[in-house]
Amino acid sequence: MKHLIFAFVMGCSSIPLQAQHIPVYLDESKGIEQRIDDALARMTLDEKIAVIHAQSKFSSPGVKRLGFPDLWTDDGPHGVRPDVLWDEWEQAGQTNDSCVAFPALTCLTATWNPDLARLYGESLGEEALYRNKNVMLGPGVNIYRTPLGGRNFEYMGEDPYLTSRMVVPYVQGLQSKGVAACVKHYALNNDEEYRHQVNVIVNDRALHEIYLPAFKAAVQEGGAWAIMGAYNLYQNQHNCHNATMLNQILKKDWGFDGVVISDWGGCHNTIEAIENGLDLEFGTWTNGLTMGKTNAYDSYFLADAYKQLIREGKYTTKELDEKVRRVLRLFFRTTMNRHRPHGFLCSESHYEAALKIAQEGIVLLKNDKVKGNKGEKATPLLPLNVQKTKRILVVGENAIKMMTVGGGSSSLKAQHETLPLDGICQWVSAKAPNCQVDYARGYVGDTIQSYNGVTVGRSLYETRTQAELTAEAVEKARQADVVIFIGGLNKSDHQDCEGHDRKSYDLPYAQNDVIEAILKVNPRLVYVNISGNGATLPWVKKVPAIVQAWFIGSKAGEAIASVLVGDVNPSGKLPFTWYASLDQCGAHATNSYPGTWREGHQIIDEEYKEGIFVGYRWTDRLARNRKNQGPLFPFGYGLSYTSFKLGNITADKNTMTADEKLTFTIPVTNTGSRAGAETIQLYIHDKQASVERPLKELKAFRKVYLQPGETQQVSLTIDKSALSFYNDQTGAWMAEAGDFEALIGTSSNHIVGSYVFKFK
């Protein structure tokens, strides 16, 4: 099929003959690469320069003469950001740009369910299609290196394997709708404070084993159409134009054929941008952090300055044509893809997806038995038996604060967001009309009423003192059968928020004091933590039930309530290690974070001295050396309202060669009285390595759903890559011959069986 486009161009001698006064045919019967060649040959220098930089806050121009529409990007990765003015960060004031807010990516990863990652991507893609967004700026897969990282809530945890398995279906699902994923922030963007000035110093093993695998999987397995460069530096070059990261690793070694997009304001130099792999520049001069020129787009590093260098003969169009070729390829995959499906906005299916992901991602961290009333035997506090409960008290500002608003570029304008307090009231009322739910604020954390034009919903204005708030909470707790304290972090600066890291690992505000005061009058307390990070919990041994509920989007209230009252059996597992204190984290134990200012320069050198020992790899090392107690909650940990038993491990062989796979099988039985899900995790231990390796590394997992009494045979398969480490001497992955041990369990600290095998 041919699409005929007439070009009427008068008096433009710079335009090639074939582009003047004649019809332009873009033959759809040809393959994309032929069509790219055709279009590239017709484009003028001005048109080529135009398509490699922005024309507004979130768009770059197409080629109108050839029928290419403008390319529209938008922030994700948890929903489609509301539209802003053409040249300002303020909202455009539209009434049709609300969205479904999906759970933050920490929650998605806590499901340990790749099928839900696919559903997430598909649902987000449909919302983006309806809003005519061609590129979604996400997902984020930077590794959770320190729990102080302000943007950890946007990422997928600490483990490169888990992150890789979850990012691939997300990317595939999103792009199945004809919307490009722009995987970010490539790479080593592991903390937010001074993110524009941090020069990361990291050894090659840690780079390739910890910080790059998820990006590699997104490119080579997910087929990502775009990658966003990071603000920080590596080898003294900014990552938006970094020769090693972009030209060598991403494009040459991995074969990436998509577009490298700068983070907004992440480009700093025309020469480096030309030579070091940047394809499409966004945000320079208008990066949202400072305000430079208005309508400065021709002043971008890849705009007039680049064009002038070509006209002066200092560059040919070789590099330019390569950038344009990639951008045109993105056009044909998105704006020129005539087979894209229709989009949907705020559909019932999207809300159902958001709720299911939230429910499966919620993690039950603690559930001790408590004494019953009138001589009843002690039973776990959760799920709440609301039929036998007369009065529930909900405490905490996070019970009434919208968490879809704020936090930086991931802030959304959700069509609706059910707050935890409202969800609990509605759920309890439906199940037990005689059970009364009361509320006390408990503490004041944030009284900001709006963010980027979106109001927070319920007023957070407060005039009472902390003493008065504490006294109210204590008095109401004294009269309650059970207290649900909903606290944690929020999306204010120096918490879970872009642009800054946390200043402390402690819970903010007066939360700890209020909890301690309540426990003195009512020990039946459920603590629900809303955050994307861990925190110190000094009262952890006193509180019988703890739930990690993340930032979970539009259906937050319903998801939390359904788990607390037992209509949903929790099955989430932590995607990071929850340290008891910061000295259990390698980045802090080695005094690596936040780095050192260079004398006389505005650059911070941050050396990752812990190397490959991130998260559970570090705490395992401490345990092996008997230098510290275990973490508060280990990686991969999460409880259920039912119980499971894992049987004996078998394998299809006990010797494996480089071109073979090895499958382990373990029977898993639901030994409890209700349906539930358990995640079986397989870690590999190299028993005789020539280099220092972690005690174990996650290399396979599977989530299995079982009815009471049901048994399933769970199979987990590995190949040579599961045994390999990155050899920094040869610059290649290698697996050494010898004995390995497969460790199978339900968290990194709960291994129930092992199997020794030989690799030849």
PDB file of N, CA and C in Angstrom, residues 331-398:
ATOM      1  N   PHE A 331       9.962   6.212  14.635  1.00  0.00           N
ATOM      2  CA  PHE A 331       8.729   6.677  13.998  1.00  0.00           C
ATOM      3  C   PHE A 331       7.936   5.505  13.417  1.00  0.00           C
ATOM      4  N   PHE A 332       8.620   4.664  12.647  1.00  0.00           N
ATOM      5  CA  PHE A 332       7.917   3.556  11.993  1.00  0.00           C
ATOM      6  C   PHE A 332       7.380   2.543  13.001  1.00  0.00           C
ATOM      7  N   ARG A 333       7.988   2.474  14.171  1.00  0.00           N
ATOM      8  CA  ARG A 333       7.504   1.566  15.201  1.00  0.00           C
ATOM      9  C   ARG A 333       6.330   2.155  15.981  1.00  0.00           C
ATOM     10  N   THR A 334       6.187   3.462  15.946  1.00  0.00           N
ATOM     11  CA  THR A 334       5.167   4.121  16.773  1.00  0.00           C
ATOM     12  C   THR A 334       4.223   4.968  15.926  1.00  0.00           C
ATOM     13  N   THR A 335       4.600   6.196  15.637  1.00  0.00           N
ATOM     14  CA  THR A 335       3.670   7.119  14.973  1.00  0.00           C
ATOM     15  C   THR A 335       3.279   6.662  13.579  1.00  0.00           C
ATOM     16  N   MET A 336       4.151   5.922  12.890  1.00  0.00           N
ATOM     17  CA  MET A 336       3.864   5.464  11.527  1.00  0.00           C
ATOM     18  C   MET A 336       3.389   4.013  11.482  1.00  0.00           C
ATOM     19  N   ASN A 337       3.148   3.453  12.649  1.00  0.00           N
ATOM     20  CA  ASN A 337       2.664   2.077  12.726  1.00  0.00           C
ATOM     21  C   ASN A 337       1.143   2.079  12.581  1.00  0.00           C
ATOM     22  N   ARG A 338       0.695   1.688  11.398  1.00  0.00           N
ATOM     23  CA  ARG A 338      -0.746   1.752  11.116  1.00  0.00           C
ATOM     24  C   ARG A 338      -1.506   0.543  11.657  1.00  0.00           C
ATOM     25  N   HIS A 339      -0.801  -0.321  12.356  1.00  0.00           N
ATOM     26  CA  HIS A 339      -1.446  -1.519  12.902  1.00  0.00           C
ATOM     27  C   HIS A 339      -1.573  -1.460  14.420  1.00  0.00           C
ATOM     28  N   ARG A 340      -1.330  -0.285  14.977  1.00  0.00           N
ATOM     29  CA  ARG A 340      -1.498  -0.153  16.431  1.00  0.00           C
ATOM     30  C   ARG A 340      -2.963  -0.342  16.813  1.00  0.00           C
ATOM     31  N   PRO A 341      -3.201  -0.970  17.958  1.00  0.00           N
ATOM     32  CA  PRO A 341      -4.595  -1.121  18.414  1.00  0.00           C
ATOM     33  C   PRO A 341      -5.134   0.199  18.947  1.00  0.00           C
ATOM     34  N   HIS A 342      -6.383   0.192  19.314  1.00  0.00           N
ATOM     35  CA  HIS A 342      -6.991   1.373  19.918  1.00  0.00           C
ATOM     36  C   HIS A 342      -6.639   1.434  21.399  1.00  0.00           C
ATOM     37  N   GLY A 343      -6.538   2.637  21.908  1.00  0.00           N
ATOM     38  CA  GLY A 343      -6.252   2.811  23.321  1.00  0.00           C
ATOM     39  C   GLY A 343      -7.515   2.953  24.151  1.00  0.00           C
ATOM     40  N   PHE A 344      -7.350   2.808  25.445  1.00  0.00           N
ATOM     41  CA  PHE A 344      -8.451   2.962  26.387  1.00  0.00           C
ATOM     42  C   PHE A 344      -7.954   3.785  27.564  1.00  0.00           C
ATOM     43  N   LEU A 345      -8.790   4.634  28.081  1.00  0.00           N
ATOM     44  CA  LEU A 345      -8.411   5.478  29.210  1.00  0.00           C
ATOM     45  C   LEU A 345      -9.311   5.181  30.398  1.00  0.00           C
ATOM     46  N   CYS A 346      -8.698   4.886  31.530  1.00  0.00           N
ATOM     47  CA  CYS A 346      -9.438   4.683  32.775  1.00  0.00           C
ATOM     48  C   CYS A 346     -10.524   3.614  32.626  1.00  0.00           C
ATOM     49  N   SER A 347     -10.193   2.543  31.949  1.00  0.00           N
ATOM     50  CA  SER A 347     -11.171   1.482  31.734  1.00  0.00           C
ATOM     51  C   SER A 347     -11.278   0.589  32.965  1.00  0.00           C
ATOM     52  N   GLU A 348     -12.359  -0.169  33.024  1.00  0.00           N
ATOM     53  CA  GLU A 348     -12.538  -1.097  34.133  1.00  0.00           C
ATOM     54  C   GLU A 348     -11.394  -2.101  34.203  1.00  0.00           C
ATOM     55  N   SER A 349     -10.934  -2.549  33.043  1.00  0.00           N
ATOM     56  CA  SER A 349      -9.857  -3.541  33.037  1.00  0.00           C
ATOM     57  C   SER A 349      -8.562  -2.965  33.603  1.00  0.00           C
ATOM     58  N   HIS A 350      -8.329  -1.688  33.395  1.00  0.00           N
ATOM     59  CA  HIS A 350      -7.114  -1.072  33.932  1.00  0.00           C
ATOM     60  C   HIS A 350      -7.184  -0.951  35.447  1.00  0.00           C
ATOM     61  N   TYR A 351      -8.352  -0.596  35.957  1.00  0.00           N
ATOM     62  CA  TYR A 351      -8.502  -0.545  37.414  1.00  0.00           C
ATOM     63  C   TYR A 351      -8.376  -1.944  38.014  1.00  0.00           C
ATOM     64  N   GLU A 352      -8.910  -2.933  37.319  1.00  0.00           N
ATOM     65  CA  GLU A 352      -8.771  -4.311  37.806  1.00  0.00           C
ATOM     66  C   GLU A 352      -7.305  -4.731  37.823  1.00  0.00           C
ATOM     67  N   ALA A 353      -6.563  -4.354  36.781  1.00  0.00           N
ATOM     68  CA  ALA A 353      -5.138  -4.681  36.734  1.00  0.00           C
ATOM     69  C   ALA A 353      -4.389  -3.990  37.870  1.00  0.00           C
ATOM     70  N   ALA A 354      -4.694  -2.699  38.095  1.00  0.00           N
ATOM     71  CA  ALA A 354      -4.027  -1.958  39.166  1.00  0.00           C
ATOM     72  C   ALA A 354      -4.303  -2.595  40.521  1.00  0.00           C
ATOM     73  N   LEU A 355      -5.550  -3.029  40.746  1.00  0.00           N
ATOM     74  CA  LEU A 355      -5.907  -3.646  42.020  1.00  0.00           C
ATOM     75  C   LEU A 355      -5.203  -4.984  42.199  1.00  0.00           C
ATOM     76  N   LYS A 356      -5.199  -5.809  41.166  1.00  0.00           N
ATOM     77  CA  LYS A 356      -4.580  -7.132  41.271  1.00  0.00           C
ATOM     78  C   LYS A 356      -3.082  -7.012  41.548  1.00  0.00           C
ATOM     79  N   ILE A 357      -2.411  -6.100  40.842  1.00  0.00           N
ATOM     80  CA  ILE A 357      -0.971  -5.909  41.057  1.00  0.00           C
ATOM     81  C   ILE A 357      -0.716  -5.428  42.480  1.00  0.00           C
ATOM     82  N   ALA A 358      -1.529  -4.489  42.946  1.00  0.00           N
ATOM     83  CA  ALA A 358      -1.368  -3.977  44.308  1.00  0.00           C
ATOM     84  C   ALA A 358      -1.559  -5.084  45.335  1.00  0.00           C
ATOM     85  N   GLN A 359      -2.600  -5.876  45.165  1.00  0.00           N
ATOM     86  CA  GLN A 359      -2.882  -6.943  46.129  1.00  0.00           C
ATOM     87  C   GLN A 359      -1.774  -7.989  46.161  1.00  0.00           C
ATOM     88  N   GLU A 360      -1.263  -8.365  44.981  1.00  0.00           N
ATOM     89  CA  GLU A 360      -0.200  -9.380  44.948  1.00  0.00           C
ATOM     90  C   GLU A 360       1.140  -8.822  45.404  1.00  0.00           C
ATOM     91  N   GLY A 361       1.311  -7.511  45.351  1.00  0.00           N
ATOM     92  CA  GLY A 361       2.586  -6.925  45.745  1.00  0.00           C
ATOM     93  C   GLY A 361       2.700  -6.604  47.222  1.00  0.00           C
ATOM     94  N   ILE A 362       1.579  -6.480  47.919  1.00  0.00           N
ATOM     95  CA  ILE A 362       1.613  -6.181  49.360  1.00  0.00           C
ATOM     96  C   ILE A 362       2.317  -7.328  50.087  1.00  0.00           C
ATOM     97  N   VAL A 363       3.222  -6.977  50.991  1.00  0.00           N
ATOM     98  CA  VAL A 363       4.039  -7.975  51.685  1.00  0.00           C
ATOM     99  C   VAL A 363       3.668  -8.020  53.163  1.00  0.00           C
ATOM    100  N   LEU A 364       3.335  -9.193  53.637  1.00  0.00           N
ATOM    101  CA  LEU A 364       3.100  -9.409  55.063  1.00  0.00           C
ATOM    102  C   LEU A 364       4.448  -9.721  55.710  1.00  0.00           C
ATOM    103  N   LEU A 365       4.942  -8.809  56.540  1.00  0.00           N
ATOM    104  CA  LEU A 365       6.276  -8.937  57.116  1.00  0.00           C
ATOM    105  C   LEU A 365       6.273  -9.603  58.493  1.00  0.00           C
ATOM    106  N   LYS A 366       5.206  -9.429  59.226  1.00  0.00           N
ATOM    107  CA  LYS A 366       5.136 -10.007  60.563  1.00  0.00           C
ATOM    108  C   LYS A 366       3.682 -10.253  60.915  1.00  0.00           C
ATOM    109  N   ASN A 367       3.411 -11.357  61.599  1.00  0.00           N
ATOM    110  CA  ASN A 367       2.033 -11.664  61.971  1.00  0.00           C
ATOM    111  C   ASN A 367       2.033 -12.585  63.185  1.00  0.00           C
ATOM    112  N   ASP A 368       2.376 -12.028  64.324  1.00  0.00           N
ATOM    113  CA  ASP A 368       2.460 -12.801  65.552  1.00  0.00           C
ATOM    114  C   ASP A 368       1.072 -13.103  66.115  1.00  0.00           C
ATOM    115  N   LYS A 369       1.031 -14.136  66.926  1.00  0.00           N
ATOM    116  CA  LYS A 369      -0.208 -14.465  67.620  1.00  0.00           C
ATOM    117  C   LYS A 369      -0.425 -13.498  68.784  1.00  0.00           C
ATOM    118  N   VAL A 370      -1.680 -13.157  69.013  1.00  0.00           N
ATOM    119  CA  VAL A 370      -2.051 -12.308  70.141  1.00  0.00           C
ATOM    120  C   VAL A 370      -3.180 -12.985  70.896  1.00  0.00           C
ATOM    121  N   LYS A 371      -3.297 -12.626  72.148  1.00  0.00           N
ATOM    122  CA  LYS A 371      -4.333 -13.221  72.975  1.00  0.00           C
ATOM    123  C   LYS A 371      -5.717 -12.769  72.514  1.00  0.00           C
ATOM    124  N   GLY A 372      -6.650 -13.704  72.526  1.00  0.00           N
ATOM    125  CA  GLY A 372      -8.012 -13.377  72.170  1.00  0.00           C
ATOM    126  C   GLY A 372      -8.783 -12.831  73.361  1.00  0.00           C
ATOM    127  N   ASN A 373     -10.018 -12.457  73.123  1.00  0.00           N
ATOM    128  CA  ASN A 373     -10.877 -11.954  74.190  1.00  0.00           C
ATOM    129  C   ASN A 373     -11.577 -13.102  74.907  1.00  0.00           C
ATOM    130  N   LYS A 374     -11.836 -12.938  76.199  1.00  0.00           N
ATOM    131  CA  LYS A 374     -12.623 -13.873  77.010  1.00  0.00           C
ATOM    132  C   LYS A 374     -12.079 -15.295  76.949  1.00  0.00           C
ATOM    133  N   GLY A 375     -10.766 -15.400  77.090  1.00  0.00           N
ATOM    134  CA  GLY A 375     -10.151 -16.715  77.182  1.00  0.00           C
ATOM    135  C   GLY A 375      -9.938 -17.433  75.875  1.00  0.00           C
ATOM    136  N   GLU A 376     -10.230 -16.793  74.742  1.00  0.00           N
ATOM    137  CA  GLU A 376      -9.989 -17.432  73.455  1.00  0.00           C
ATOM    138  C   GLU A 376      -8.494 -17.639  73.249  1.00  0.00           C
ATOM    139  N   LYS A 377      -8.129 -18.692  72.532  1.00  0.00           N
ATOM    140  CA  LYS A 377      -6.712 -18.987  72.328  1.00  0.00           C
ATOM    141  C   LYS A 377      -6.057 -17.926  71.450  1.00  0.00           C
ATOM    142  N   ALA A 378      -4.746 -17.815  71.611  1.00  0.00           N
ATOM    143  CA  ALA A 378      -3.993 -16.836  70.837  1.00  0.00           C
ATOM    144  C   ALA A 378      -3.981 -17.232  69.363  1.00  0.00           C
ATOM    145  N   THR A 379      -4.202 -16.257  68.500  1.00  0.00           N
ATOM    146  CA  THR A 379      -4.190 -16.462  67.056  1.00  0.00           C
ATOM    147  C   THR A 379      -3.460 -15.294  66.404  1.00  0.00           C
ATOM    148  N   PRO A 380      -2.977 -15.473  65.177  1.00  0.00           N
ATOM    149  CA  PRO A 380      -2.340 -14.344  64.479  1.00  0.00           C
ATOM    150  C   PRO A 380      -3.289 -13.155  64.401  1.00  0.00           C
ATOM    151  N   LEU A 381      -2.731 -11.955  64.547  1.00  0.00           N
ATOM    152  CA  LEU A 381      -3.560 -10.757  64.547  1.00  0.00           C
ATOM    153  C   LEU A 381      -4.242 -10.559  63.191  1.00  0.00           C
ATOM    154  N   LEU A 382      -3.553 -10.914  62.127  1.00  0.00           N
ATOM    155  CA  LEU A 382      -4.120 -10.797  60.790  1.00  0.00           C
ATOM    156  C   LEU A 382      -4.429 -12.184  60.232  1.00  0.00           C
ATOM    157  N   PRO A 383      -5.480 -12.301  59.414  1.00  0.00           N
ATOM    158  CA  PRO A 383      -6.405 -11.237  59.017  1.00  0.00           C
ATOM    159  C   PRO A 383      -7.346 -10.854  60.148  1.00  0.00           C
ATOM    160  N   LEU A 384      -7.800  -9.615  60.105  1.00  0.00           N
ATOM    161  CA  LEU A 384      -8.704  -9.127  61.138  1.00  0.00           C
ATOM    162  C   LEU A 384     -10.064  -9.822  61.032  1.00  0.00           C
ATOM    163  N   ASN A 385     -10.525 -10.278  62.154  1.00  0.00           N
ATOM    164  CA  ASN A 385     -11.866 -10.870  62.208  1.00  0.00           C
ATOM    165  C   ASN A 385     -12.846  -9.746  62.524  1.00  0.00           C
ATOM    166  N   VAL A 386     -13.289  -9.040  61.484  1.00  0.00           N
ATOM    167  CA  VAL A 386     -14.087  -7.831  61.712  1.00  0.00           C
ATOM    168  C   VAL A 386     -15.478  -8.167  62.240  1.00  0.00           C
ATOM    169  N   GLN A 387     -15.944  -9.390  62.003  1.00  0.00           N
ATOM    170  CA  GLN A 387     -17.257  -9.762  62.538  1.00  0.00           C
ATOM    171  C   GLN A 387     -17.247  -9.817  64.059  1.00  0.00           C
ATOM    172  N   LYS A 388     -16.087 -10.102  64.635  1.00  0.00           N
ATOM    173  CA  LYS A 388     -15.974 -10.159  66.091  1.00  0.00           C
ATOM    174  C   LYS A 388     -15.311  -8.904  66.667  1.00  0.00           C
ATOM    175  N   THR A 389     -15.178  -7.880  65.852  1.00  0.00           N
ATOM    176  CA  THR A 389     -14.518  -6.642  66.278  1.00  0.00           C
ATOM    177  C   THR A 389     -15.541  -5.522  66.329  1.00  0.00           C
ATOM    178  N   LYS A 390     -15.568  -4.806  67.443  1.00  0.00           N
ATOM    179  CA  LYS A 390     -16.537  -3.723  67.595  1.00  0.00           C
ATOM    180  C   LYS A 390     -15.980  -2.372  67.158  1.00  0.00           C
ATOM    181  N   ARG A 391     -14.667  -2.175  67.384  1.00  0.00           N
ATOM    182  CA  ARG A 391     -14.128  -0.838  67.132  1.00  0.00           C
ATOM    183  C   ARG A 391     -12.699  -0.948  66.592  1.00  0.00           C
ATOM    184  N   ILE A 392     -12.466  -0.382  65.423  1.00  0.00           N
ATOM    185  CA  ILE A 392     -11.143  -0.307  64.817  1.00  0.00           C
ATOM    186  C   ILE A 392     -10.712   1.154  64.779  1.00  0.00           C
ATOM    187  N   LEU A 393      -9.499   1.413  65.186  1.00  0.00           N
ATOM    188  CA  LEU A 393      -8.957   2.764  65.096  1.00  0.00           C
ATOM    189  C   LEU A 393      -7.868   2.790  64.028  1.00  0.00           C
ATOM    190  N   VAL A 394      -8.008   3.698  63.085  1.00  0.00           N
ATOM    191  CA  VAL A 394      -6.972   3.937  62.083  1.00  0.00           C
ATOM    192  C   VAL A 394      -6.224   5.198  62.472  1.00  0.00           C
ATOM    193  N   VAL A 395      -4.902   5.118  62.504  1.00  0.00           N
ATOM    194  CA  VAL A 395      -4.053   6.247  62.898  1.00  0.00           C
ATOM    195  C   VAL A 395      -3.039   6.501  61.791  1.00  0.00           C
ATOM    196  N   GLY A 396      -2.736   7.763  61.543  1.00  0.00           N
ATOM    197  CA  GLY A 396      -1.639   8.092  60.651  1.00  0.00           C
ATOM    198  C   GLY A 396      -2.018   8.977  59.489  1.00  0.00           C
ATOM    199  N   GLU A 397      -1.156   9.937  59.187  1.00  0.00           N
ATOM    200  CA  GLU A 397      -1.411  10.847  58.076  1.00  0.00           C
ATOM    201  C   GLU A 397      -1.470  10.115  56.744  1.00  0.00           C
ATOM    202  N   ASN A 398      -0.674   9.066  56.605  1.00  0.00           N
ATOM    203  CA  ASN A 398      -0.670   8.357  55.326  1.00  0.00           C
ATOM    204  C   ASN A 398      -1.986   7.646  55.030  1.00  0.00           C
TER     205      ASN A 398
END
